[in-house]
mmCIF file of C-alpha atoms in Angstrom:
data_model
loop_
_atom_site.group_PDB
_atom_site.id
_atom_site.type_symbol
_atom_site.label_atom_id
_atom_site.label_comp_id
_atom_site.label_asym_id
_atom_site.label_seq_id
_atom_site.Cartn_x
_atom_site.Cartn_y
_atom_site.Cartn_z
ATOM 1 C CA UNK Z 29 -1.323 -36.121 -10.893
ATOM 2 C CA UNK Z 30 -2.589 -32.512 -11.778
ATOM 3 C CA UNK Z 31 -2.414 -29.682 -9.381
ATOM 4 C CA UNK Z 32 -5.888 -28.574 -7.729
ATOM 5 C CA UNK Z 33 -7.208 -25.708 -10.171
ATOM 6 C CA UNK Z 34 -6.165 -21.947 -8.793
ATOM 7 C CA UNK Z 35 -9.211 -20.558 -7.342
ATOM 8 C CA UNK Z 36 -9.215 -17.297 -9.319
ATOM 9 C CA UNK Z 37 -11.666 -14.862 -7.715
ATOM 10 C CA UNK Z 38 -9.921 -14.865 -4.126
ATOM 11 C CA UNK Z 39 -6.612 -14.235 -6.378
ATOM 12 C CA UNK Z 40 -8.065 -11.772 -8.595
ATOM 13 C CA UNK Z 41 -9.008 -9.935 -4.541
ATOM 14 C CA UNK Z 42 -5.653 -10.035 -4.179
ATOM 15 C CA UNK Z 43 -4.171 -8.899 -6.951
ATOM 16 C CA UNK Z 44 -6.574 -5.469 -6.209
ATOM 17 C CA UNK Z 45 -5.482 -5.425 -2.903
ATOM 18 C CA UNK Z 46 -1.397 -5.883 -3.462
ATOM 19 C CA UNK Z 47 -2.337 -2.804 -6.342
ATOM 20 C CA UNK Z 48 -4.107 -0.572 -3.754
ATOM 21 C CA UNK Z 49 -1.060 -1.126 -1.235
ATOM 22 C CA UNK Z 50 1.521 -0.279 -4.484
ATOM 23 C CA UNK Z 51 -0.508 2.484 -5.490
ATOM 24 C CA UNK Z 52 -0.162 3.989 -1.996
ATOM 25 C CA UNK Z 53 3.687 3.934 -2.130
ATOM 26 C CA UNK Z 54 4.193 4.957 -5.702
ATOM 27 C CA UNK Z 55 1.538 7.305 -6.574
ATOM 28 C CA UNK Z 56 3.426 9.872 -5.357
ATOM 29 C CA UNK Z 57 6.940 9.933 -6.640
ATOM 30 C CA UNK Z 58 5.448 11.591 -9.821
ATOM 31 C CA UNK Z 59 4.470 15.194 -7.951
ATOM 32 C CA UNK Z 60 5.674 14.769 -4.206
ATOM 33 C CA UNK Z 61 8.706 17.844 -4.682
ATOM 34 C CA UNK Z 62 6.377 19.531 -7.026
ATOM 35 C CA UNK Z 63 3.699 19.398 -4.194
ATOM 36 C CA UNK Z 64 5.895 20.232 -1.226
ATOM 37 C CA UNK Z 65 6.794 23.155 -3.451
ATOM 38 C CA UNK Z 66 3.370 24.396 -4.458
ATOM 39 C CA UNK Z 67 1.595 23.892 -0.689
ATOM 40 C CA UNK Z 68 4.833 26.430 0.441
ATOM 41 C CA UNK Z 69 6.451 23.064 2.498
ATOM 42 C CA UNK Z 70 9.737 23.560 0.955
ATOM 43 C CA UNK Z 71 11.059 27.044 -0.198
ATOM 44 C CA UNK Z 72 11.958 26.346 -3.747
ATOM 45 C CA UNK Z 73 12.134 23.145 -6.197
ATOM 46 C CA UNK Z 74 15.819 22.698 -4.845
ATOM 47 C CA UNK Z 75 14.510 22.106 -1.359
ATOM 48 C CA UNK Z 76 11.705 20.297 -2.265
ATOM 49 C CA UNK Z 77 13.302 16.834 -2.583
ATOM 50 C CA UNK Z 78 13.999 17.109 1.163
ATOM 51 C CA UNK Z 79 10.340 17.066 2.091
ATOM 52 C CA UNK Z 80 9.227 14.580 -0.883
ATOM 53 C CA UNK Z 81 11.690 12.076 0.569
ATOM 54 C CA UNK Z 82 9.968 12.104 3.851
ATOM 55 C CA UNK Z 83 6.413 12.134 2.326
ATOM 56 C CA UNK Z 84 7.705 8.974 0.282
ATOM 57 C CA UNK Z 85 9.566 6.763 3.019
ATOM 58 C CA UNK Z 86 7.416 7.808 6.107
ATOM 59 C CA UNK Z 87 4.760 4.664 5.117
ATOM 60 C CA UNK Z 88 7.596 2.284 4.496
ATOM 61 C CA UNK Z 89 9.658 3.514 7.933
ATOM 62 C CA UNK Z 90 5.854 3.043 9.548
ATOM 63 C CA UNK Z 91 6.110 -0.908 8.707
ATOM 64 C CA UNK Z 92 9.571 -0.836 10.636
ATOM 65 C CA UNK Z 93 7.619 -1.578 14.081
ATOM 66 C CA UNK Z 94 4.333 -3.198 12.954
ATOM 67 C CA UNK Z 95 5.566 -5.992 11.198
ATOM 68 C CA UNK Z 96 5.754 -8.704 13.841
ATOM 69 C CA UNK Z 97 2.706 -6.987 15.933
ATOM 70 C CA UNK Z 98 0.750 -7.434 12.187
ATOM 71 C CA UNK Z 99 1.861 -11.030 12.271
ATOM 72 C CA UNK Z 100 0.574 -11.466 15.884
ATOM 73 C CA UNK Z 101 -2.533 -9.785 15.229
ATOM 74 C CA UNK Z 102 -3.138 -12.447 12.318
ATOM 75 C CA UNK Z 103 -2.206 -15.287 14.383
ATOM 76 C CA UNK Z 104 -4.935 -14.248 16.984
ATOM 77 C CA UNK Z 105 -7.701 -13.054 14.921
ATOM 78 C CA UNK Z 106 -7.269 -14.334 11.630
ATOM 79 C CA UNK Z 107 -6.283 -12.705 8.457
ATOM 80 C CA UNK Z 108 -9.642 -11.306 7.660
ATOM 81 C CA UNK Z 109 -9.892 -9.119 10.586
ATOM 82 C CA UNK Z 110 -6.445 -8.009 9.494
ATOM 83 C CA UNK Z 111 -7.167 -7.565 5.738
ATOM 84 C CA UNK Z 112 -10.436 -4.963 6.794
ATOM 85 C CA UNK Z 113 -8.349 -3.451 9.381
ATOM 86 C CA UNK Z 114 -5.585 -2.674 6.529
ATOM 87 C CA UNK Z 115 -7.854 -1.946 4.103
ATOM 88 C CA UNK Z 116 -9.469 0.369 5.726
ATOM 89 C CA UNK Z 117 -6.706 2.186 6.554
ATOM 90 C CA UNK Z 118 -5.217 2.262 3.109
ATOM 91 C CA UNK Z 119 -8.777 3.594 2.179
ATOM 92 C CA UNK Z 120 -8.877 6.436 5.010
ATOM 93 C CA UNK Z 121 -5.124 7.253 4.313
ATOM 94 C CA UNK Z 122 -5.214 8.202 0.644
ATOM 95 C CA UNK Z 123 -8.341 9.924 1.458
ATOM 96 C CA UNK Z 124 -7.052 11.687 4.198
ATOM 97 C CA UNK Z 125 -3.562 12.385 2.518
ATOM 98 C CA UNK Z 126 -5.153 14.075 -0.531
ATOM 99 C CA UNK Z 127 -6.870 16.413 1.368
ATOM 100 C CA UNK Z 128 -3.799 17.370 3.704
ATOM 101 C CA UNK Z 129 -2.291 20.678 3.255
ATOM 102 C CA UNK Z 130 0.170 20.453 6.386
ATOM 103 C CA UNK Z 131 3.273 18.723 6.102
ATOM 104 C CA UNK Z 132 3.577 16.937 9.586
ATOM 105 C CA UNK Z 133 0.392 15.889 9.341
ATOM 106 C CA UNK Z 134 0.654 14.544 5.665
ATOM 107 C CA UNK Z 135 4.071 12.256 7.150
ATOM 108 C CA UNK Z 136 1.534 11.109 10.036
ATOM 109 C CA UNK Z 137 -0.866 10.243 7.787
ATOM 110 C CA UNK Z 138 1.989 8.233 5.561
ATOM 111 C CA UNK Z 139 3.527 6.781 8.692
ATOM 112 C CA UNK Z 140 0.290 5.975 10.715
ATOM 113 C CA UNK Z 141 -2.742 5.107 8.121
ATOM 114 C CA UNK Z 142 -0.510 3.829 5.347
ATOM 115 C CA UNK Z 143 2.967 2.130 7.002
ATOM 116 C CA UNK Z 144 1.607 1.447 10.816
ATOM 117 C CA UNK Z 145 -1.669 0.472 10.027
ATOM 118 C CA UNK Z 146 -1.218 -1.281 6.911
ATOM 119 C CA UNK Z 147 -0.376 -4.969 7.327
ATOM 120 C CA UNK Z 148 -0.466 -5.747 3.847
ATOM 121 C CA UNK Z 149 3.221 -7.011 3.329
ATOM 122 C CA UNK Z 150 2.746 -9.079 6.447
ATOM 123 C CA UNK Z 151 -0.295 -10.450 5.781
ATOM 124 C CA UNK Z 152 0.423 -11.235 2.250
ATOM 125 C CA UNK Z 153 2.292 -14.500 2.066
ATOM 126 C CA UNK Z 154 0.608 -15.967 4.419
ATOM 127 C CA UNK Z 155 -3.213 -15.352 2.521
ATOM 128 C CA UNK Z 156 -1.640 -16.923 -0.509
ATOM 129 C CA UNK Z 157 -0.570 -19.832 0.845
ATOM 130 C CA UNK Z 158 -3.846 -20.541 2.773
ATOM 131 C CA UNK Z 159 -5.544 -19.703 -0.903
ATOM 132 C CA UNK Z 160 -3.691 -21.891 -2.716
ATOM 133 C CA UNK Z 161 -1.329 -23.848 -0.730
ATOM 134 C CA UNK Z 162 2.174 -24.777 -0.964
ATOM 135 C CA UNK Z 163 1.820 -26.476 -4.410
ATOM 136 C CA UNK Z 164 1.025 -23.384 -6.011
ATOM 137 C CA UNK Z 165 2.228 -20.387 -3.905
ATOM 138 C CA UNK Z 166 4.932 -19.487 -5.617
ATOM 139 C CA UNK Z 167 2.914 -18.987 -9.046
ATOM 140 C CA UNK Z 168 0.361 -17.260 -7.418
ATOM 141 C CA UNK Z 169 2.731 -14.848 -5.944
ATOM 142 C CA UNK Z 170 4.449 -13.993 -8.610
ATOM 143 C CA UNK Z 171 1.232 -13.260 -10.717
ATOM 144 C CA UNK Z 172 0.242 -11.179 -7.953
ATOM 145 C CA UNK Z 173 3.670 -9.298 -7.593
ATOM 146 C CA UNK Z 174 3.931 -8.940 -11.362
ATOM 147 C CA UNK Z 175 0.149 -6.813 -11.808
ATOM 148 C CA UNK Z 176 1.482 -5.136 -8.658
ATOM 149 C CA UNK Z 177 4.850 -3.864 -11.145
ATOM 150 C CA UNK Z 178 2.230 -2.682 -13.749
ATOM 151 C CA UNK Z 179 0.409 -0.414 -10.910
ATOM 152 C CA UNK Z 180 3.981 0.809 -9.578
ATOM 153 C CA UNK Z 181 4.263 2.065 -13.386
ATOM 154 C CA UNK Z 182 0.743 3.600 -13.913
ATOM 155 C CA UNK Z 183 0.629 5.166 -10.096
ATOM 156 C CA UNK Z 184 3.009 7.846 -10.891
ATOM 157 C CA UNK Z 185 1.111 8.210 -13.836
ATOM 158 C CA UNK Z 186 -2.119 8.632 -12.412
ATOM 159 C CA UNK Z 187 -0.873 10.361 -9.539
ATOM 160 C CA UNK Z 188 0.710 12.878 -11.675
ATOM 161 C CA UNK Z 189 -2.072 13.421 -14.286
ATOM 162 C CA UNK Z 190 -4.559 13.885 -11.445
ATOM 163 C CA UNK Z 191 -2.396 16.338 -9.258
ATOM 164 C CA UNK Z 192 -4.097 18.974 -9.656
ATOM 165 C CA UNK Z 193 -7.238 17.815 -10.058
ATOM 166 C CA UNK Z 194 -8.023 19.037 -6.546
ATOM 167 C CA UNK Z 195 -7.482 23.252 -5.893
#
């Protein structure tokens, strides 16, 4: 027996969306310290780090307490609803992040838009499996994770390059 063909556009979906939610994290390791330094957050490049370390784990310490209510929210409204919801967010976040010129309110952004409201990671194994089933989950997956490594090496990339972009 041969296994049911992978259905390719709801993966290719994916693979976007697991590269927006990578992006998000990674984008801005490249210029974070240089950042804090420039918008006058941190007093010199030595102090800088101190700041870029909370712009960089305040998304991922934000996914510390949604987790299971992500998981709950799936079971009850389905993944969809979920997917826009995060989506959405992620969108609104980055937006709203590269804009900020206030500290605090560039970790509440990171913590609230892009690690509280983003139920990516929660949502993610689940989708797969209801895309492709058990058979083939574990391929799709790590296709999926794998395009997400390239975007966690062009983000800083990107991010960096584009910096200053903005005034």
């Amino acid at each position: 027996t041969s296994d049911p063909p992978i259905p390719w556009r709801p993966v290719v979906a994916v693979c976007i969306g697991n590269s927006a939610h990578f992006y998000t994290i990674c984008s801005l390791f490249s210029y974070a310290g240089i950042m804090c330094s420039d918008l006058g957050w941190a007093d010199s490049n030595d102090t800088a780090g101190f700041a870029a370390g909370l712009l960089g784990s305040a998304n991922v310490l934000g996914r510390v307490p949604s987790s299971f209510l992500w998981g709950k929210f799936v079971d009850r409204y389905g993944a969809r609803r979920a997917l826009v919801l995060s989506f959405l967010s992620i969108t609104i976040g980055n937006v709203a992040f590269g804009l900020c010129t206030n500290l605090n309110l560039s970790i509440g952004i990171r913590l609230v838009l892009l690690g509280i409201c983003n139920g990516w990671v929660t949502i993610f194994n689940p989708l797969v499996y209801n895309l492709v089933g058990a058979e083939r989950q574990v391929e799709v997956i790590s296709q999926v994770l794998g395009y997400g490594a390239v975007v966690q090496m062009l983000g800083p990339a990107i991010g960096g390059d584009t910096y200053r972009l903005y005034p």
